CSV table of C-alpha atoms in Angstrom, one decimal:
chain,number,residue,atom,x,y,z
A,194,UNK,CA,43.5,-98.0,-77.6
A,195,UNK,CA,43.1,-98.8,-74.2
A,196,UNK,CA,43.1,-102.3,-73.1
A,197,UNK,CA,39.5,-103.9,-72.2
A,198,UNK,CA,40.5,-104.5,-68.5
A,199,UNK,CA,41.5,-101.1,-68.2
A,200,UNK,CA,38.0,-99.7,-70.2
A,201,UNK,CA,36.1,-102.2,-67.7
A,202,UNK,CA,38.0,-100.2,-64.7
A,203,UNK,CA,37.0,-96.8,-66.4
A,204,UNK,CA,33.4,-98.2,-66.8
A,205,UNK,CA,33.3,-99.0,-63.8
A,206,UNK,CA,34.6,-96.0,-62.1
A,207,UNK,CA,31.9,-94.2,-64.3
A,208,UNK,CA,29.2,-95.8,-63.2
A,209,UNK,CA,30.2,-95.1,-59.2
A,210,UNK,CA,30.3,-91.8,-60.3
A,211,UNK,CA,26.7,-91.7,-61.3
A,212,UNK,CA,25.5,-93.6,-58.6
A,213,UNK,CA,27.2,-91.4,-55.8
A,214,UNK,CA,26.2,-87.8,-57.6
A,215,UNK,CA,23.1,-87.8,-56.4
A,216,UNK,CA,23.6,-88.9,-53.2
A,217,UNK,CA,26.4,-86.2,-53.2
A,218,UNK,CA,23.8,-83.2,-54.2
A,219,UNK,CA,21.1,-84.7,-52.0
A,220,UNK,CA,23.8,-84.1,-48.7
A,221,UNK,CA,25.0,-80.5,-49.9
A,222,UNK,CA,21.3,-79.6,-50.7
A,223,UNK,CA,20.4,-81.0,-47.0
A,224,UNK,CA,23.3,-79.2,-45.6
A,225,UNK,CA,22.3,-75.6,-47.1
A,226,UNK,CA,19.0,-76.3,-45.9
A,227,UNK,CA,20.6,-77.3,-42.2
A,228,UNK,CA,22.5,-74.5,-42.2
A,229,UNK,CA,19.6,-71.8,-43.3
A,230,UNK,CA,17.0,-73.5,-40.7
A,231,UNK,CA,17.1,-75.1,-36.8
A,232,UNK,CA,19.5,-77.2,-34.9
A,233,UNK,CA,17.4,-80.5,-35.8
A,234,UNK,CA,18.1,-80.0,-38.9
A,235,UNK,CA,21.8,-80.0,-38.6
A,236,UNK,CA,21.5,-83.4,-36.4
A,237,UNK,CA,19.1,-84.7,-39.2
A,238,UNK,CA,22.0,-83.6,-42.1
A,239,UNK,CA,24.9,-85.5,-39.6
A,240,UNK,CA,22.2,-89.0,-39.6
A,241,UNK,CA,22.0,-88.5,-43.2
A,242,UNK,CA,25.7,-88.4,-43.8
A,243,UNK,CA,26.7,-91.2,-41.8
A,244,UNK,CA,24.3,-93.4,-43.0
A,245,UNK,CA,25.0,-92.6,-46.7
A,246,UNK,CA,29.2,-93.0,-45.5
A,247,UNK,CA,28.1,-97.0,-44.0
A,248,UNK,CA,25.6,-97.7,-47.2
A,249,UNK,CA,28.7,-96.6,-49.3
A,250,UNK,CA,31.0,-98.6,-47.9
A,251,UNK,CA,28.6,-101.5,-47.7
A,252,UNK,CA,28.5,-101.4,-51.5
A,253,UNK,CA,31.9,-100.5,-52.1
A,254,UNK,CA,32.3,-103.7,-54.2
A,255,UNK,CA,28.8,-103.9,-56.1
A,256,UNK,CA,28.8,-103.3,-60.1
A,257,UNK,CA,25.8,-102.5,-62.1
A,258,UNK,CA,24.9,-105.8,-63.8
A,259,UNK,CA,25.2,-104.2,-67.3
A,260,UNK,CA,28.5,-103.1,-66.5
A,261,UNK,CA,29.5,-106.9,-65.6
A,262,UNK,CA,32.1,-109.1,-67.3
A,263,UNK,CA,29.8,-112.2,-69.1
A,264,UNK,CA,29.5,-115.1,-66.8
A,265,UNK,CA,31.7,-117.3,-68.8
A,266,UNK,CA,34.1,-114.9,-68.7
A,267,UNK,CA,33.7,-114.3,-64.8
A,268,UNK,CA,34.1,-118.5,-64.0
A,269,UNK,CA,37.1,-118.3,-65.9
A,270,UNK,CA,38.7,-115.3,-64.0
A,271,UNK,CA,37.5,-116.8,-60.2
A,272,UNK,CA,38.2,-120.3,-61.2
A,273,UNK,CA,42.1,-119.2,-61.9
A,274,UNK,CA,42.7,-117.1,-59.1
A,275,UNK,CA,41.9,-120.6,-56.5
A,276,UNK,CA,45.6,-122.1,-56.9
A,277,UNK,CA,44.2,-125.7,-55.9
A,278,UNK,CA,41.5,-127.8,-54.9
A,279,UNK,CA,38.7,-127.0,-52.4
A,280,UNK,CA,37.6,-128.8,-49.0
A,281,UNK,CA,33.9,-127.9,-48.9
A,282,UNK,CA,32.1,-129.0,-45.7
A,283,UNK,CA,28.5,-129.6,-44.6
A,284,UNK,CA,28.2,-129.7,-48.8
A,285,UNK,CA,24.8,-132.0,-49.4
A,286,UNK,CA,22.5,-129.9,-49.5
A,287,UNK,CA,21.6,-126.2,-49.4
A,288,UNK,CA,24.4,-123.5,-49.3
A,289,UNK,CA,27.1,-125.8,-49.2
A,290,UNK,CA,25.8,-128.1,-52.3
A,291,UNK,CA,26.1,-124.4,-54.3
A,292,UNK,CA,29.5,-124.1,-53.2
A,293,UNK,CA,30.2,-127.5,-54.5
A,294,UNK,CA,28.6,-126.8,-57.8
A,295,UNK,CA,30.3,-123.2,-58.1
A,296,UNK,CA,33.7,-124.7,-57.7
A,297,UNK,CA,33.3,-127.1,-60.4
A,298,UNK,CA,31.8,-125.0,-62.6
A,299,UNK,CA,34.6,-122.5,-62.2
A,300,UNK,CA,37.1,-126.3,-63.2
A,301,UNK,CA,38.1,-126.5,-59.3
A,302,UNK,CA,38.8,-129.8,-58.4
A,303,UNK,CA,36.9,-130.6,-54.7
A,304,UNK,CA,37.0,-132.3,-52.0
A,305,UNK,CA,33.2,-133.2,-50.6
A,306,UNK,CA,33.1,-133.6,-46.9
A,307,UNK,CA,29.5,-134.7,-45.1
A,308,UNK,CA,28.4,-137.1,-42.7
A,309,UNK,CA,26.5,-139.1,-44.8
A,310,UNK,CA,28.4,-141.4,-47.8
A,311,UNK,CA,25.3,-141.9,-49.9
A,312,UNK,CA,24.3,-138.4,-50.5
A,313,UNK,CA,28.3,-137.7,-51.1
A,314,UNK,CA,28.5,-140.1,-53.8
A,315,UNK,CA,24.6,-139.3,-54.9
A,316,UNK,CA,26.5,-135.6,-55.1
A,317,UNK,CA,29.4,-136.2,-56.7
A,318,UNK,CA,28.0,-138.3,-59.7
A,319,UNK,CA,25.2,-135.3,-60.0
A,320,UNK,CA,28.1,-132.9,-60.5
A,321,UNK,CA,30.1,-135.5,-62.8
A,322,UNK,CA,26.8,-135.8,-64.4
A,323,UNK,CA,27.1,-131.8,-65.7
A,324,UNK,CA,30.1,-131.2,-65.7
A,325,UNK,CA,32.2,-134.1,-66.9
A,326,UNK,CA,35.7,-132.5,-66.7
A,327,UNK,CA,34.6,-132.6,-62.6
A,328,UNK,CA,37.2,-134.1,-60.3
A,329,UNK,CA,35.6,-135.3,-57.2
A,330,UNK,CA,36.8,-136.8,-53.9
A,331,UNK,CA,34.6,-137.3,-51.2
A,332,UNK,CA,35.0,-137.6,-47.0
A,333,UNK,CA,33.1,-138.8,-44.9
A,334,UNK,CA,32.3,-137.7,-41.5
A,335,UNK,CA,29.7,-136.5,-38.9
A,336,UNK,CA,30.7,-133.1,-37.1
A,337,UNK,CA,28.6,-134.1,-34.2
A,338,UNK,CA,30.4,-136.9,-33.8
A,339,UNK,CA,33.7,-138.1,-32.2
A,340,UNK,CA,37.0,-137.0,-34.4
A,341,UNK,CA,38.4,-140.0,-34.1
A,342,UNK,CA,41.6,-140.0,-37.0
A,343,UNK,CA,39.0,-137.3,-39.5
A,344,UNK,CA,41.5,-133.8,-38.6
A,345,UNK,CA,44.5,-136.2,-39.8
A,346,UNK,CA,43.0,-137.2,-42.7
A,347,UNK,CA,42.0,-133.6,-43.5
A,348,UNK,CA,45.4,-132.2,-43.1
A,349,UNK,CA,46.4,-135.1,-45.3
A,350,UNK,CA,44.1,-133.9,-48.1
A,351,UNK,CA,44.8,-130.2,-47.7
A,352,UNK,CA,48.6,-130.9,-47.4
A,353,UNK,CA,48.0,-132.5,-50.8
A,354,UNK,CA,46.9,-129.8,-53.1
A,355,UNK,CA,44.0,-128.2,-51.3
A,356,UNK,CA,44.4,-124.1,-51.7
A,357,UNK,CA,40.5,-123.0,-50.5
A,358,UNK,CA,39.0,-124.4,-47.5
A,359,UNK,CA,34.8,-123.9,-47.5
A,360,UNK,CA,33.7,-124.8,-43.9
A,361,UNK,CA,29.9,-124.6,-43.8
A,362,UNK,CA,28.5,-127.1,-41.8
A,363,UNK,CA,26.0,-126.0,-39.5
A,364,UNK,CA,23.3,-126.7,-37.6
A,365,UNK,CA,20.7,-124.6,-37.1
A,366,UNK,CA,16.6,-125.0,-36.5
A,367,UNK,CA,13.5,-124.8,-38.6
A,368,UNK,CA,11.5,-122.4,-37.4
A,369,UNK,CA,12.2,-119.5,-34.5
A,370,UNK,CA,12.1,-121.1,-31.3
A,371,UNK,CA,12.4,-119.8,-27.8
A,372,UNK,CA,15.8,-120.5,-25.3
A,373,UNK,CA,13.8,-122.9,-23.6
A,374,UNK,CA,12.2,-124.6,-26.3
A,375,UNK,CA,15.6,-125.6,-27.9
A,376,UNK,CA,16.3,-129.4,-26.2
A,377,UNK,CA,20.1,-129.9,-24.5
A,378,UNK,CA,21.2,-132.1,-27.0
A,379,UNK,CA,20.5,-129.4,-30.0
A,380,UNK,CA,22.1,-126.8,-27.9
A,381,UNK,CA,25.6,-129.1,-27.7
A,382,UNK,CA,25.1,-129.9,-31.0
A,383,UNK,CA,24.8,-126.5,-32.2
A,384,UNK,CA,28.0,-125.0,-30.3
A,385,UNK,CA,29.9,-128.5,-31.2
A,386,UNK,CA,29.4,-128.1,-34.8
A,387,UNK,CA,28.8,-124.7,-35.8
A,388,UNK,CA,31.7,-123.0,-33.0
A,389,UNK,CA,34.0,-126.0,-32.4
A,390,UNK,CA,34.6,-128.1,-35.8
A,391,UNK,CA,35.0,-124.5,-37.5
A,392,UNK,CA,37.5,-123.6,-35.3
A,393,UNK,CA,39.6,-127.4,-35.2
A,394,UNK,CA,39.0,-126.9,-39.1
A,395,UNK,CA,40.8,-123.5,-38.8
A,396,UNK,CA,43.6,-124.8,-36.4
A,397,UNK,CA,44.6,-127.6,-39.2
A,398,UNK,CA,44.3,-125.9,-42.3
A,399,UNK,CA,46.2,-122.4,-41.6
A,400,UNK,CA,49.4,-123.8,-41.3
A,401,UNK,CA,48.8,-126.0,-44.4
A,402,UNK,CA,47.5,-123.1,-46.6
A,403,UNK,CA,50.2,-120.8,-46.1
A,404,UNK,CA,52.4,-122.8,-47.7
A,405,UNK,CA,50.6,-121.7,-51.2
A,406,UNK,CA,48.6,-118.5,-50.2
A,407,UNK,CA,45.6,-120.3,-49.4
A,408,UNK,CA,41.9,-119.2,-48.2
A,409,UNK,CA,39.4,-119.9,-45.9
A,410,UNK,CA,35.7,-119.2,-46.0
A,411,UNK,CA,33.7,-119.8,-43.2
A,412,UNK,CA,29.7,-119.4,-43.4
A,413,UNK,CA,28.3,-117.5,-40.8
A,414,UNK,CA,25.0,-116.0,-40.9
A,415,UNK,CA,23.1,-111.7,-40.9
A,416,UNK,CA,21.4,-113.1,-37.5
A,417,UNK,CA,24.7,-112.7,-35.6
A,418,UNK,CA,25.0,-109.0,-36.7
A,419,UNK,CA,22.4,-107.6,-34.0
A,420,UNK,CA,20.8,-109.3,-31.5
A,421,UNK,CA,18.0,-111.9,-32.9
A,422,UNK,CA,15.3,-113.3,-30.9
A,423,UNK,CA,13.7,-117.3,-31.4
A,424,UNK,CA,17.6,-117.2,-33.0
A,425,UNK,CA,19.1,-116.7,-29.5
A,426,UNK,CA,21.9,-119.3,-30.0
A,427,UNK,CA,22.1,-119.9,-33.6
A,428,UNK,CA,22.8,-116.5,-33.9
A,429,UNK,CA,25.3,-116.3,-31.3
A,430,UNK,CA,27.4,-119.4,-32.6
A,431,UNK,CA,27.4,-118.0,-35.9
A,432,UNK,CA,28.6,-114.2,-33.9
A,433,UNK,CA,31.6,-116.8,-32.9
A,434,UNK,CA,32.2,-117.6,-36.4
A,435,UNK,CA,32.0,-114.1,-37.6
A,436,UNK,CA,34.3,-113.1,-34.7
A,437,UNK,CA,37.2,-115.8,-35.3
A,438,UNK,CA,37.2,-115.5,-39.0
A,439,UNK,CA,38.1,-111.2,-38.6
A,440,UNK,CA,40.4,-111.9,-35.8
A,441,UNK,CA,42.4,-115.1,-37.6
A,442,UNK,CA,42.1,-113.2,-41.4
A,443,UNK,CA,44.5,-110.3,-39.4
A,444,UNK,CA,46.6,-112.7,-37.4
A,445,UNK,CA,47.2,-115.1,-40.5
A,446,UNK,CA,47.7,-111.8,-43.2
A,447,UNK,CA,50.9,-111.5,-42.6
A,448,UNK,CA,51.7,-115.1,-43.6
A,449,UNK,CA,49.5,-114.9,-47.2
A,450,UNK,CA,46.4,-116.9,-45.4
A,451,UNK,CA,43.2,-114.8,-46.0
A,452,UNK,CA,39.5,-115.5,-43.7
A,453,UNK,CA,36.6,-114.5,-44.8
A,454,UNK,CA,33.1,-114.6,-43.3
A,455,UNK,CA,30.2,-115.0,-45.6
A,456,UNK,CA,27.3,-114.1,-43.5
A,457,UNK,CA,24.3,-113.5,-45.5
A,458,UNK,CA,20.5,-113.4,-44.4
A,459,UNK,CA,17.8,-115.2,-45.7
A,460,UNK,CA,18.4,-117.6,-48.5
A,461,UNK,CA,15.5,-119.4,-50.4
A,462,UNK,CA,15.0,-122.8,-49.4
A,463,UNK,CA,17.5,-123.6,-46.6
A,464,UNK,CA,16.9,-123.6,-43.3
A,465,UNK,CA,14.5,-120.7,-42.1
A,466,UNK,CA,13.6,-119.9,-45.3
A,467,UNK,CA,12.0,-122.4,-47.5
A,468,UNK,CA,10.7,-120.8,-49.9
A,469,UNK,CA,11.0,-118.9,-53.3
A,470,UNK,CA,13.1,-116.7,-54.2
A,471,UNK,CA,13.1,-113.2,-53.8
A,472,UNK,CA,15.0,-109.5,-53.6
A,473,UNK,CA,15.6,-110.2,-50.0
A,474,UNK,CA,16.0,-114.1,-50.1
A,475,UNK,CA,18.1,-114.9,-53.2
A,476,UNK,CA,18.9,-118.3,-54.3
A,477,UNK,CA,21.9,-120.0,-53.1
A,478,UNK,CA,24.2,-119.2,-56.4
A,479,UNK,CA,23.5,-115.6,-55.8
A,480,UNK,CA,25.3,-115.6,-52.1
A,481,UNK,CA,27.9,-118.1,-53.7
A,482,UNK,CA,29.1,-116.3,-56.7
A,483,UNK,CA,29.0,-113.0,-54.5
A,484,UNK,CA,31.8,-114.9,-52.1
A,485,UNK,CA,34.0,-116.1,-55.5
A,486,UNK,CA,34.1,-112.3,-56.8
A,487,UNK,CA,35.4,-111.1,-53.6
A,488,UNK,CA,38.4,-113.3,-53.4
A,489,UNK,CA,38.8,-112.5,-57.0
A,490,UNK,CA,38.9,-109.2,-56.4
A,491,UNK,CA,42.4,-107.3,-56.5
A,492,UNK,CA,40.9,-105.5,-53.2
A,493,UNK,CA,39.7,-108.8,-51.2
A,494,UNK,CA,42.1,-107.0,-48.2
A,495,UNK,CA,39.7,-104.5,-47.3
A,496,UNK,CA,36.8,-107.3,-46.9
A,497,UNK,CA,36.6,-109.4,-43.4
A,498,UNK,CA,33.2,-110.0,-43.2
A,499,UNK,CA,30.6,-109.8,-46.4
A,500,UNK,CA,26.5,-110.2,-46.6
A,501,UNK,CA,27.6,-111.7,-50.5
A,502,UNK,CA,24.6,-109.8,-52.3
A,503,UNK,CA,23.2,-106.5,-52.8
A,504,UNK,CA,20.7,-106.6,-50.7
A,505,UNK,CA,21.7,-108.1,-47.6
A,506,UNK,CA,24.5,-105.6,-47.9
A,507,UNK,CA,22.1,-102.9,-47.8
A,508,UNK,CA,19.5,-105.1,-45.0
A,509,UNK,CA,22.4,-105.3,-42.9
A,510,UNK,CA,23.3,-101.5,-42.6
A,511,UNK,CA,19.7,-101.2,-42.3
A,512,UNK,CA,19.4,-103.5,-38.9
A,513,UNK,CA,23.0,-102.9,-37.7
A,514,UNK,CA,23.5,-98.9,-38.3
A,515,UNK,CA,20.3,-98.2,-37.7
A,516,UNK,CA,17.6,-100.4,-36.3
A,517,UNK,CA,20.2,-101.0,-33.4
A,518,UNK,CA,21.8,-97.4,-33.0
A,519,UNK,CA,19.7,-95.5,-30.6
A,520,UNK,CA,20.4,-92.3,-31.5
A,521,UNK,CA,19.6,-93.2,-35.4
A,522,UNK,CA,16.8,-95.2,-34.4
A,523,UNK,CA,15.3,-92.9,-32.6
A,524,UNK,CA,16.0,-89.8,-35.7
A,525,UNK,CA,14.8,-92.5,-38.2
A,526,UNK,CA,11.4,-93.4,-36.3
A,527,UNK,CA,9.1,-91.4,-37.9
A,528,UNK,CA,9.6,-92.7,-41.2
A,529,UNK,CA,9.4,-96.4,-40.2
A,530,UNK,CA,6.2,-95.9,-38.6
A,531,UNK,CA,5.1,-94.2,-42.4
A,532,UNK,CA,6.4,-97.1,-44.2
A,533,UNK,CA,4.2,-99.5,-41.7
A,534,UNK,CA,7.6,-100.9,-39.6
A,535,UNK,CA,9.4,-100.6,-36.9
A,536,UNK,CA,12.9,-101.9,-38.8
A,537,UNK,CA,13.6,-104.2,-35.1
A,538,UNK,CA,15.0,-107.8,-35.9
A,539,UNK,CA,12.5,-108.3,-32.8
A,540,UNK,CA,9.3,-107.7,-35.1
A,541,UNK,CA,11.1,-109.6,-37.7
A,542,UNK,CA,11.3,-112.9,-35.9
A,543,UNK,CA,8.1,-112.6,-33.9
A,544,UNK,CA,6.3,-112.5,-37.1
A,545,UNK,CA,8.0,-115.4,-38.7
A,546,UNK,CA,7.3,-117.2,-35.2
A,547,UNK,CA,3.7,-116.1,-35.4
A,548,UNK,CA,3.6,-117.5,-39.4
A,549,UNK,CA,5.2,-120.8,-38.4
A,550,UNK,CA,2.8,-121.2,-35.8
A,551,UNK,CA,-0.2,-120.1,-37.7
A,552,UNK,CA,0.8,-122.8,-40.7
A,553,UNK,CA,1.3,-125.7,-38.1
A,554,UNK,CA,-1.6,-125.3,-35.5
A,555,UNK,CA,0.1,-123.9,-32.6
A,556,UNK,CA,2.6,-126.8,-32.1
């Protein structure tokens, strides 16, 4: 009899196999057809290949859901393979507050870090409140703010018995602005917090982590992916974070220190998206426990940088590998303008702009 994790693989493996046969047939039957009729066709069959090659490897992790272990069963696997506590940062509210709650509920002791001490205890006692097995330990500090002694107290804490670093504060804006409309102060806030504490969060705990094989996740964001108008400079912050997470994950490798960069797209009810959920703006615990099966997974190596669901897997090569190519663009045109859209991040954003601005009067 063969063992359950090893029928689970096979299951797995099967199911691949059903979901890449037709997209196998659909390419040889394209190719015949190529071959048989005009050059365009040929250039259409080589479009069709390489996006089916990037939406392949975009999903190169995804399981069916009725292939999936049970969720109790999942916690239990994720929850063992963190060898510590967790720092989770910018963790009141939001993506961050999931985080927090995912940790615990997978029995990981953490280490709350925000700027404000009420909502940090308010949070903690909520989690102690479901899960009562929760260890807490809260930090306080604002991002914006001068350091002052906080990076020695955090290296203090992480030397301790922290194995999974979380950084995700952020700051970001409510609705899609213009360069000009963003005020000087939000623009030093935004590269002060979003680019520089992620990085001085980096520079202390590496060294600390590799003493037991730790992790770091750093939230990023889809916007920094392509270019993103009204976004302009949340969504190149975020392209910072996305940029030093691959570039430390391959310099720190070598030393058992993984990075990853969870930068998903819309998520219901935080920041540009308050509202409810959907296929393309999942709840929080959908991006979280999308980040906790990749660094469970026995193949975390070949992932830098994920979108942590389905979907915005599949939005991203969308924008990225073809919105953005302008050869591919230009191939897939015609069947944008069938489906009523252009696919451009600019028509995107302009539209949420022109919503936002509808909903509050022009202001």
């Amino acid at each position: 009899m063969p063992s359950s994790k090893t029928q689970t693989t096979r299951d797995r493996n099967l199911a691949k196999i059903f979901v890449a046969l037709p997209l196998l047939v659909t390419i040889i039957l394209a190719a015949l057809r190529a071959v048989a009729g005009s050059m365009l066709g040929g250039v259409g069959l080589l479009a069709l290949v390489y996006c089916g090659a990037r939406m392949a490897v975009a999903l190169r992790g995804w399981t069916p859901r009725f292939l999936r272990r049970p969720r109790a069963t999942r916690l239990k696997r994720e929850g063992r393979c963190i060898r510590g506590a967790a720092l989770v940062t910018g963790c009141t509210q939001g993506l961050g507050r999931a985080f927090a709650r995912g940790l615990v509920e997978r029995g990981v002791p953490v280490v709350l870090v925000s700027r404000d001490q009420t909502k940090l205890e308010a949070l903690a006692g909520d989690l102690q409140s479901e899960f009562p097995a929760a260890s807490c330990r809260i930090l306080a500090h604002d991002f914006a703010g001068p350091a002052g002694g906080f990076y020695g107290k955090v290296a203090d804490v992480i030397r301790r018995d922290v194995a999974l670093v979380v950084n995700n504060v952020g700051v970001g804006v409510d609705y899609p602005l213009t360069h000009d409309e963003l005020d000087e102060s939000m623009l030093e806030n935004m590269i002060t917090v979003n680019c520089c504490a992620t990085a001085k969060m980096c520079r202390v705990a590496l060294p600390l982590l590799a003493e037991r094989g730790g992790t770091i996740v750093n939230v990023g964001s889809g916007s920094a992916a392509q270019p993103t108008p009204y976004l302009s400079h949340y969504s190149a912050t975020k392209a910072f974070v996305e940029q030093l997470s691959r570039s430390l994950d391959r310099e720190w490798r070598p030393r058992n220190v993984r990075v990853l960069c969870a930068a998903p797209y819309y998520v219901s009810s935080t920041g540009l998206y308050k509202a409810r959920a959907s296929w393309h703006a999942p709840p929080a615990q959908v991006i979280v426990d999308g980040v906790f099966a990749t660094l469970s997974d026995a193949r975390q190596g070949s992932f830098e940088v994920i979108r942590a669901c389905t979907a915005h897997e599949v939005i991203g090569v969308l924008f990225t590998s073809i919105a953005e190519d302008p050869v591919l663009s230009s191939v897939c045109a015609p069947v944008a303008r069938l489906l009523g859209a252009s696919g451009s991040m600019v028509e995107v954003m302009a539209k949420a702009r022109g919503r936002y601005l509808a909903s509050s009067g022009g202001r």
